[in-house]
Amino acid sequence: MKILDLNGNWNITSDDGLYNLTSDVPGSLFYALEQRGDFGDEGLIFRENNKEAVKIADRDFTWSRDFQVEEDFLNSPHLFLEADGLDTIAEISINGREIGYSDNMHRTWKFNIADVLKPGGNTIKILFKNTLNYIRKERERRFLYAADGDGVTSVQGFNMIRKSHCSYGWDWGPKVPDVGVWRDISIVAYDSAKLKSVHVTQKHENDKVLLNFKPEIESFAEADLNIRAVLSSPEGKISGFSLSTDELTEEVVGDPQLWWPNGLGEQPLYQLDFFLEDNGSVIDDFSMKIGLRTLTVEQKKDEWGETFNFSCNGVSLFARGGNYIPEDIYLNRNNGYSTEKLIEDCKTANFNCIRVWGGGVYPSDEFFDLCDEKGLVVWQDLMFACAIYDVNNEHFLKNISEELRDNLTRMRHHASIGLICGNNEMEWAFEEWPFNPTKEQRVEYLKQYQFVFPQIMSEVCPELFYWPASPSSGGDFDKPNDPDHGDCHFWEVWHGNKDFSEFKNHYFRFMSEFGFESFPSMKTIKSFTNEEDRNIFSPVMEDHQKCDGGNGKILTYISKYYKYPKDLDSLSYVSQVSQAEAITTGIKHWRRNRGRCMGSTYWQLNDNWPVASWSSIDYYGRWKALHYAAKRAYANILLSINGDNNSAEIHISNEGKETTSGLVEWKLYTLKGELVDSGKNSVSAAPFSTKMIEKRIFTEELKGGNERELYLSVHYRDENGDEYSDYHNFSPYKYMNLQDPRLNVEIVETENFYALTIKAQNPAFHVEMDFTEIDGILSDNFFHLDGGASKTVTMEKSQWSLPQLAEQIKVRSLAESY
């Protein structure tokens, strides 16, 4: 096998002659335009530049390049153009001869070009047709409902094409319907056969794992084929064996090292290398890494309905994570905040799960490799979201079927894959959203998600758990957002304007989507604004808020709980505090009800551009208050308070494998730091359990308006010396007479990190440490300090010196925000 790489520099021209430029491949039209400077020095994300994208995309573009072919490359009669990602409707020609057509950016494409190439110079052209014109015509041909906000949030018709839905806009992202060769492209000369894939399944028995191998071979000629395999253990111990080319082969792994989700153990990975041989010569090869584990979803009848939770190696997991969207409007841009850093930030924040939302793209191999390495169980939506699809169209159905086969084959071996989900929110939409689906559309839905997709799953990866929709109670339009079965989405807090406490009125079995918005930091706001734009109701700030009325809603929620912030910087800070309080109210409640509820994946983890949104990490990788709060709420050990205006229950939850034991101390303080009452309890909590330690009623202490002057501070120190804390105020912060905490911070440099010690003279709430220009992730942030208390947090060392950190450090708490 020989490969001619066609990545590199390509020419781009528009059919009307207005655009003529070059781009790297993999790449995209808009990224190339931005690199050329068409959107100014600040790019497409600056101010309202993104509004130009739809107008630019409304035409055809041709991508082309010349390439050389050596004569011996043509000796093979089995020559193919292989494209891993074409976005989206493309007519491909080589040397003036049309060789193929593509109409699905999610698929891999392969075209026979044996009689097209010539020795020496060759030219490939890919005519990318206008997708906006295509979806306009398709929508005229057959109108199918899509949640497009009447064209405000998304370009209408996005569901009529197999392209990233959110590239046409969403309620957190701009309309940038990009164009181009977005994944690798090459010409491959095969010998007698190709090793397309090897399906590896596992059977776990006492002290051993039976691996079954089923190869898929594409033959081009008569040959004497053999497959040689090499298994390398995590320590590098190597064993070799042969595979049958047409039957199952079984191999035994003794004393297996099991793969565990983050927080429950290590993630050892075994390397598998396969070599396809013809008469003893290697003609193709294929490699993968696997983790030895059992992983599925448990559904058992119980007193509340039916459980719905991941089970790994026989252990029932409480899933802790967030919803992942495409990381950038440009799928190939490296903005300094990489996929690796994002997944590491999930692990650091104690995630053990990540949901890949169904309105973007299927993630890269790197994404799944990282989830394997970091121990994140992947809930993988198929790329269908918030819309009805043209399933009665035979070509469309065949197209999406091949899309599933391509992607399921690519991802099925990964240790992290826990669930494949048919779509986002469409079963729920049929029953509760304000549109009137026809009987024909209901039949099409059932055909797509409950017949065709399960059939493909049974062919490609029967070992993986399939779930028809999110939310769902199992399908057939049977109470799809039922709190007692399956998974649920809950938006009464935020879209429904309900108080944070509304979360505590609902238990659910698995809360797969709930969210709350905030503004990004001032550093991020400055990246897309000029000085005159820095008002949340300016055109630019409203443009960088894609949820209708979102900025006003952020203010409305602030008015419920907090005083009006004194400036935009403070408003950004308070909005993040508000977001963190909202989401962790839900997380803590559901963890206190472990067994009934077994999962929390909040909306959303990340952004694809700088924006006010539901994310816990912004576009530049800056942690919002929520991500720090999630780190605390998702830790194996959680100390939490369930309180109201005169009482507090103290709970401890344990998601670890070992019993936790230690001392819980509670203290009732005034806002000046004076101790009013206190108590302590020795406690222990078994693995995978939750319990109430104590309930205190403070009716007498809170008389006469004292609910505005007192707060409860609770700390748990375990037998290892690790400390956990939670706080409760009996009145909204806006009514509390917060004192100047008189914060002081000292920074010390050690060999591996900087240590920042902050001390509060008076109680300080939601203490934030940041720097004017420097970016860094702290070990903790947005925390509370009792009066006279101090806390030391760490930050990895970078190119910044200790004097620079000391000069740029900024410290504040809620009291300084107004």
Coordinates of C-alpha atoms in Angstrom, one line a residue, residues 328-738:
D328 CA -14.8 26.2 17.5
I329 CA -16.7 27.7 14.6
Y330 CA -13.7 26.6 12.6
L331 CA -13.3 22.9 13.1
N332 CA -9.6 23.0 12.2
R333 CA -8.5 26.0 14.1
N334 CA -6.0 25.7 16.9
N335 CA -6.7 28.7 19.1
G336 CA -4.3 27.6 21.9
Y337 CA -7.0 25.9 23.9
S338 CA -6.8 22.3 22.6
T339 CA -9.1 19.3 22.8
E340 CA -6.4 17.8 25.1
K341 CA -6.6 20.7 27.5
L342 CA -10.4 20.7 27.5
I343 CA -10.6 17.0 28.4
E344 CA -7.9 17.4 31.0
D345 CA -9.9 20.3 32.5
C346 CA -12.9 17.9 32.7
K347 CA -10.8 15.3 34.5
T348 CA -9.5 18.0 36.8
A349 CA -13.0 19.0 37.6
N350 CA -13.8 15.4 38.6
F351 CA -15.9 14.6 35.6
N352 CA -16.4 10.9 34.9
C353 CA -18.8 11.5 32.0
I354 CA -19.2 13.7 28.9
R355 CA -22.2 14.0 26.6
V356 CA -21.5 14.7 23.0
W357 CA -24.5 16.7 21.8
G358 CA -26.2 15.8 18.6
G359 CA -26.2 19.1 16.7
G360 CA -22.6 19.4 15.8
V361 CA -20.1 16.8 14.4
Y362 CA -18.9 13.4 15.4
P363 CA -15.7 14.1 17.4
S364 CA -12.2 13.3 16.2
D365 CA -10.3 10.1 17.0
E366 CA -8.2 12.3 19.3
F367 CA -11.3 13.2 21.4
F368 CA -12.1 9.5 22.0
D369 CA -8.5 8.6 22.7
L370 CA -8.4 11.4 25.3
C371 CA -11.6 10.2 27.0
D372 CA -10.1 6.7 27.1
E373 CA -7.0 8.1 28.7
K374 CA -8.7 10.4 31.2
G375 CA -11.6 8.1 32.2
L376 CA -14.6 10.0 30.8
V377 CA -17.6 7.8 29.9
V378 CA -19.0 9.1 26.6
W379 CA -22.7 9.6 26.0
Q380 CA -22.5 9.9 22.2
D381 CA -25.5 11.4 20.5
L382 CA -25.8 10.7 16.8
M383 CA -25.9 13.9 14.8
F384 CA -29.6 14.5 14.8
A385 CA -31.1 17.3 16.9
C386 CA -34.2 19.4 17.3
A387 CA -35.7 18.6 13.9
I388 CA -37.6 16.2 11.8
Y389 CA -35.8 14.4 8.9
D390 CA -36.7 13.3 5.4
V391 CA -36.6 9.6 6.2
N392 CA -39.1 8.7 3.4
N393 CA -36.5 10.0 1.0
E394 CA -34.7 6.8 0.0
H395 CA -31.4 8.5 -0.8
F396 CA -31.4 10.5 2.5
L397 CA -32.1 7.3 4.5
K398 CA -29.3 5.4 2.7
N399 CA -27.0 8.4 3.3
I400 CA -27.6 8.6 7.0
S401 CA -27.3 4.8 7.3
E402 CA -23.8 4.9 5.8
E403 CA -23.0 7.8 8.1
L404 CA -23.8 5.7 11.1
R405 CA -21.8 2.7 9.8
D406 CA -18.7 5.0 9.2
N407 CA -18.8 6.6 12.6
L408 CA -19.9 3.6 14.8
T409 CA -17.1 1.5 13.2
R410 CA -14.6 4.2 13.9
M411 CA -15.6 4.7 17.6
R412 CA -16.9 1.3 18.8
H413 CA -13.5 0.0 20.2
H414 CA -13.1 2.9 22.6
A415 CA -13.2 2.0 26.3
S416 CA -15.0 5.3 27.0
I417 CA -18.1 4.7 24.9
G418 CA -20.9 4.1 27.2
L419 CA -24.1 4.9 25.3
I420 CA -25.1 5.7 21.7
C421 CA -28.2 8.0 21.5
G422 CA -30.4 8.4 18.5
N423 CA -31.1 12.1 18.7
N424 CA -31.4 15.2 20.8
E425 CA -34.9 16.2 22.0
M426 CA -37.0 15.0 19.1
E427 CA -39.2 12.4 20.9
W428 CA -39.9 15.0 23.5
A429 CA -40.6 17.6 20.8
F430 CA -43.2 15.4 19.1
E431 CA -45.2 15.2 22.4
E432 CA -44.7 18.6 24.0
W433 CA -43.3 21.2 21.6
P434 CA -45.6 23.8 19.9
F435 CA -45.9 22.2 16.4
N436 CA -48.2 19.6 15.0
P437 CA -46.4 16.5 13.6
T438 CA -48.3 14.4 11.1
K439 CA -48.9 10.7 11.4
E440 CA -46.5 10.2 8.5
Q441 CA -43.8 12.1 10.4
R442 CA -44.4 10.0 13.5
V443 CA -44.0 6.9 11.4
E444 CA -40.8 8.3 9.9
Y445 CA -39.4 9.0 13.4
L446 CA -40.1 5.5 14.6
K447 CA -38.6 4.1 11.4
Q448 CA -35.4 6.1 11.8
Y449 CA -34.7 5.8 15.5
Q450 CA -36.4 2.6 16.6
F451 CA -36.0 0.4 13.5
V452 CA -33.2 1.5 11.1
F453 CA -30.7 2.8 13.7
P454 CA -31.1 -0.2 16.1
Q455 CA -30.6 -2.5 13.1
I456 CA -27.4 -0.8 12.2
M457 CA -26.3 -1.0 15.8
S458 CA -26.9 -4.7 15.9
E459 CA -24.8 -5.1 12.7
V460 CA -21.9 -2.8 13.6
C461 CA -21.7 -2.7 17.4
P462 CA -24.3 -4.9 19.2
E463 CA -22.2 -4.7 22.4
L464 CA -23.0 -1.0 22.8
F465 CA -26.1 0.3 24.6
Y466 CA -28.5 2.2 22.3
W467 CA -31.0 4.8 23.5
P468 CA -33.5 6.2 21.0
A469 CA -33.5 9.9 22.1
S470 CA -32.6 12.3 24.9
P471 CA -34.7 12.8 26.8
S472 CA -36.6 9.5 26.6
S473 CA -38.2 6.9 28.8
G474 CA -37.4 4.2 26.2
G475 CA -39.3 5.2 23.0
D476 CA -42.7 5.0 21.3
F477 CA -43.5 8.5 22.4
D478 CA -44.2 7.2 25.9
K479 CA -43.7 10.1 28.3
P480 CA -40.4 11.0 26.8
N481 CA -39.4 13.4 29.6
D482 CA -40.7 11.2 32.4
P483 CA -38.8 11.9 35.7
D484 CA -39.2 8.3 36.8
H485 CA -37.8 6.5 33.7
G486 CA -34.8 7.1 31.4
D487 CA -33.2 10.5 31.2
C488 CA -34.6 14.0 31.4
H489 CA -34.0 17.6 30.3
F490 CA -35.1 20.3 32.7
W491 CA -35.3 24.0 31.7
E492 CA -37.8 25.4 34.2
V493 CA -34.8 27.1 35.8
W494 CA -33.6 29.5 33.2
H495 CA -36.1 29.3 30.3
G496 CA -39.0 28.9 32.8
N497 CA -37.8 31.7 35.1
K498 CA -38.2 29.4 38.2
D499 CA -36.0 30.0 41.3
F500 CA -32.9 27.9 41.8
S501 CA -34.7 26.0 44.5
E502 CA -37.1 24.6 41.9
F503 CA -34.3 22.0 41.1
K504 CA -35.0 20.5 44.6
N505 CA -38.6 19.7 43.7
H506 CA -37.5 17.2 41.0
Y507 CA -35.5 14.0 41.4
F508 CA -35.2 12.4 37.9
R509 CA -33.4 9.2 37.2
F510 CA -30.7 10.8 35.0
M511 CA -30.5 14.5 34.4
S512 CA -28.8 14.8 31.0
E513 CA -29.4 18.4 30.3
F514 CA -30.0 21.5 32.5
G515 CA -28.4 24.8 32.2
F516 CA -28.0 28.4 33.3
E517 CA -26.2 31.3 31.5
S518 CA -23.5 33.8 32.5
F519 CA -21.3 36.3 30.9
P520 CA -17.6 35.4 30.2
S521 CA -14.9 37.2 32.0
M522 CA -13.9 40.8 31.2
K523 CA -10.8 39.6 29.4
T524 CA -13.0 37.6 27.0
I525 CA -15.5 40.4 26.6
K526 CA -12.6 42.8 25.7
S527 CA -11.5 40.3 23.0
F528 CA -14.7 40.9 20.9
T529 CA -15.6 44.5 21.8
N530 CA -14.5 48.1 21.6
E531 CA -14.9 50.3 24.6
E532 CA -18.2 51.7 23.3
D533 CA -19.7 48.2 23.0
R534 CA -19.3 47.3 26.7
N535 CA -22.9 47.6 27.7
I536 CA -24.9 44.3 27.8
F537 CA -27.7 45.9 25.7
S538 CA -25.3 47.2 23.0
P539 CA -25.7 45.7 19.5
V540 CA -22.3 43.9 19.9
M541 CA -23.1 42.4 23.3
E542 CA -26.5 41.3 22.2
D543 CA -25.0 39.7 19.1
H544 CA -22.6 37.7 21.3
Q545 CA -25.7 36.4 23.1
K546 CA -27.6 34.1 20.8
C547 CA -30.4 33.1 23.3
D548 CA -33.3 35.4 22.7
G549 CA -33.5 37.8 25.6
G550 CA -30.6 36.1 27.4
N551 CA -28.8 39.2 28.7
G552 CA -32.0 40.5 30.2
K553 CA -32.7 37.1 31.8
I554 CA -29.2 37.1 33.4
L555 CA -30.1 40.4 34.9
T556 CA -33.5 39.2 36.1
Y557 CA -31.9 36.3 37.9
I558 CA -29.3 38.6 39.5
S559 CA -32.1 40.8 40.8
K560 CA -33.6 37.8 42.6
Y561 CA -30.5 37.0 44.7
Y562 CA -27.9 39.8 44.4
K563 CA -27.5 43.5 44.5
Y564 CA -27.1 45.3 41.2
P565 CA -23.4 45.2 40.3
K566 CA -21.4 48.4 40.1
D567 CA -19.9 48.0 36.6
L568 CA -19.6 45.5 33.7
D569 CA -16.7 43.7 35.2
S570 CA -18.7 43.2 38.4
L571 CA -21.7 42.2 36.4
S572 CA -19.7 39.5 34.6
Y573 CA -18.4 38.2 38.0
V574 CA -21.9 38.2 39.7
S575 CA -23.5 36.5 36.6
Q576 CA -20.9 33.7 37.0
V577 CA -21.6 33.4 40.7
S578 CA -25.3 33.2 39.9
Q579 CA -24.7 30.5 37.3
A580 CA -22.5 28.4 39.7
E581 CA -25.1 28.7 42.5
A582 CA -27.9 27.6 40.1
I583 CA -26.3 24.6 38.7
T584 CA -24.7 23.3 41.9
T585 CA -28.1 23.6 43.6
G586 CA -29.3 20.9 41.2
I587 CA -26.1 18.8 41.3
K588 CA -26.0 18.7 45.1
H589 CA -29.7 17.9 45.4
W590 CA -29.4 14.9 43.0
R591 CA -26.3 13.6 44.7
R592 CA -28.2 13.7 48.0
N593 CA -30.7 11.5 46.3
R594 CA -28.3 9.0 44.9
G595 CA -30.0 5.7 43.9
R596 CA -33.1 7.6 42.7
C597 CA -31.1 10.0 40.5
M598 CA -27.8 8.6 39.0
G599 CA -26.6 11.2 36.6
S600 CA -25.9 14.9 36.1
T601 CA -24.5 16.3 32.9
Y602 CA -25.1 20.1 32.8
W603 CA -25.5 22.2 29.7
Q604 CA -22.9 23.2 28.6
L605 CA -19.2 22.5 29.0
N606 CA -17.6 24.7 26.3
D607 CA -18.1 27.5 23.7
N608 CA -17.4 27.6 20.0
W609 CA -16.8 31.4 20.1
P610 CA -16.6 34.1 22.7
V611 CA -20.2 34.6 23.9
A612 CA -22.6 34.9 26.9
S613 CA -23.8 31.3 27.2
W614 CA -24.4 28.3 29.5
S615 CA -20.7 27.1 29.3
S616 CA -18.5 26.5 32.4
I617 CA -15.3 27.0 30.3
D618 CA -15.3 29.9 27.8
Y619 CA -13.9 29.9 24.3
Y620 CA -10.4 30.7 25.4
G621 CA -10.3 28.0 28.0
R622 CA -10.9 30.3 30.9
W623 CA -12.7 28.6 33.8
K624 CA -15.9 30.3 34.9
A625 CA -17.1 30.1 38.5
L626 CA -19.2 27.2 37.5
H627 CA -16.3 25.0 36.5
Y628 CA -14.6 25.5 39.9
A629 CA -18.0 24.9 41.6
A630 CA -18.5 21.7 39.6
K631 CA -15.1 20.5 40.6
R632 CA -16.2 20.7 44.2
A633 CA -19.7 19.3 43.6
Y634 CA -18.4 16.5 41.5
A635 CA -15.6 15.4 43.9
N636 CA -16.0 11.8 45.1
I637 CA -16.7 13.2 48.6
L638 CA -19.4 15.9 48.7
L639 CA -20.4 17.8 51.8
S640 CA -23.7 19.6 51.1
I641 CA -26.4 21.6 52.9
N642 CA -30.0 21.4 52.1
G643 CA -31.3 24.5 53.7
D644 CA -34.2 27.0 53.8
N645 CA -34.9 30.3 55.7
N646 CA -34.6 28.8 59.2
S647 CA -33.1 25.2 59.0
A648 CA -30.3 23.2 57.4
E649 CA -29.8 19.5 56.8
I650 CA -26.1 18.5 56.5
H651 CA -25.4 15.6 54.1
I652 CA -22.4 13.6 53.0
S653 CA -22.2 11.8 49.7
N654 CA -19.5 9.3 48.7
E655 CA -18.8 8.2 45.2
G656 CA -15.5 6.5 46.0
K657 CA -14.6 2.9 46.4
E658 CA -13.6 3.3 50.0
T659 CA -15.5 4.3 53.2
T660 CA -14.8 7.9 54.2
S661 CA -14.6 8.7 57.9
G662 CA -13.9 11.9 59.7
L663 CA -15.3 14.9 61.6
V664 CA -18.0 17.3 60.5
E665 CA -18.1 20.7 62.3
W666 CA -20.8 23.3 61.8
K667 CA -20.6 26.9 62.9
L668 CA -23.2 29.6 62.9
Y669 CA -21.6 33.0 62.3
T670 CA -22.5 36.6 62.1
L671 CA -21.4 38.6 59.0
K672 CA -18.8 40.1 61.2
G673 CA -17.3 36.7 61.9
E674 CA -18.7 36.3 65.5
L675 CA -19.5 32.7 66.5
V676 CA -23.2 32.3 67.5
D677 CA -23.4 28.5 67.8
S678 CA -21.5 25.4 66.8
G679 CA -21.5 21.6 66.8
K680 CA -19.6 18.6 65.6
N681 CA -20.2 14.9 64.6
S682 CA -18.0 12.0 63.9
V683 CA -19.3 10.5 60.6
S684 CA -18.6 7.8 58.1
A685 CA -20.1 7.1 54.7
A686 CA -19.9 3.8 52.9
P687 CA -18.8 3.6 49.2
F688 CA -21.4 4.7 46.7
S689 CA -23.8 6.1 49.3
T690 CA -25.3 9.3 50.6
K691 CA -26.7 10.1 54.1
M692 CA -28.0 13.0 56.2
I693 CA -25.7 13.7 59.1
E694 CA -27.8 16.1 61.1
K695 CA -30.7 18.6 60.7
R696 CA -30.5 21.9 62.6
I697 CA -33.4 24.3 63.2
F698 CA -32.3 27.9 64.0
T699 CA -35.7 29.5 64.7
E700 CA -34.5 31.3 67.8
E701 CA -31.2 32.4 66.4
L702 CA -32.8 33.9 63.3
K703 CA -35.5 35.9 65.1
G704 CA -35.9 39.7 64.5
G705 CA -34.3 39.9 61.1
N706 CA -31.2 37.9 62.0
E707 CA -31.6 35.8 58.9
R708 CA -29.9 38.7 57.1
E709 CA -27.0 38.8 59.6
L710 CA -26.1 35.1 60.0
Y711 CA -24.8 32.3 57.9
L712 CA -23.9 28.6 58.4
S713 CA -20.4 27.3 57.7
V714 CA -19.9 23.5 57.6
H715 CA -16.5 21.7 57.2
Y716 CA -15.7 18.0 57.0
R717 CA -12.1 16.8 57.6
D718 CA -11.6 13.1 56.7
E719 CA -9.0 10.7 58.2
N720 CA -6.6 11.6 55.4
G721 CA -6.7 15.3 56.3
D722 CA -8.6 16.3 53.2
E723 CA -11.2 19.0 53.9
Y724 CA -14.6 19.7 52.3
S725 CA -16.9 22.6 53.0
D726 CA -20.3 24.0 52.3
Y727 CA -22.2 27.2 53.3
H728 CA -25.7 28.3 53.7
N729 CA -27.2 31.8 54.0
F730 CA -30.8 32.1 55.3
S731 CA -31.6 35.1 53.2
P732 CA -30.7 36.2 49.6
Y733 CA -27.3 37.8 49.3
K734 CA -29.0 41.1 48.2
Y735 CA -30.5 41.5 51.7
M736 CA -27.4 40.6 53.6
N737 CA -25.2 43.3 55.1
L738 CA -21.9 41.9 53.8

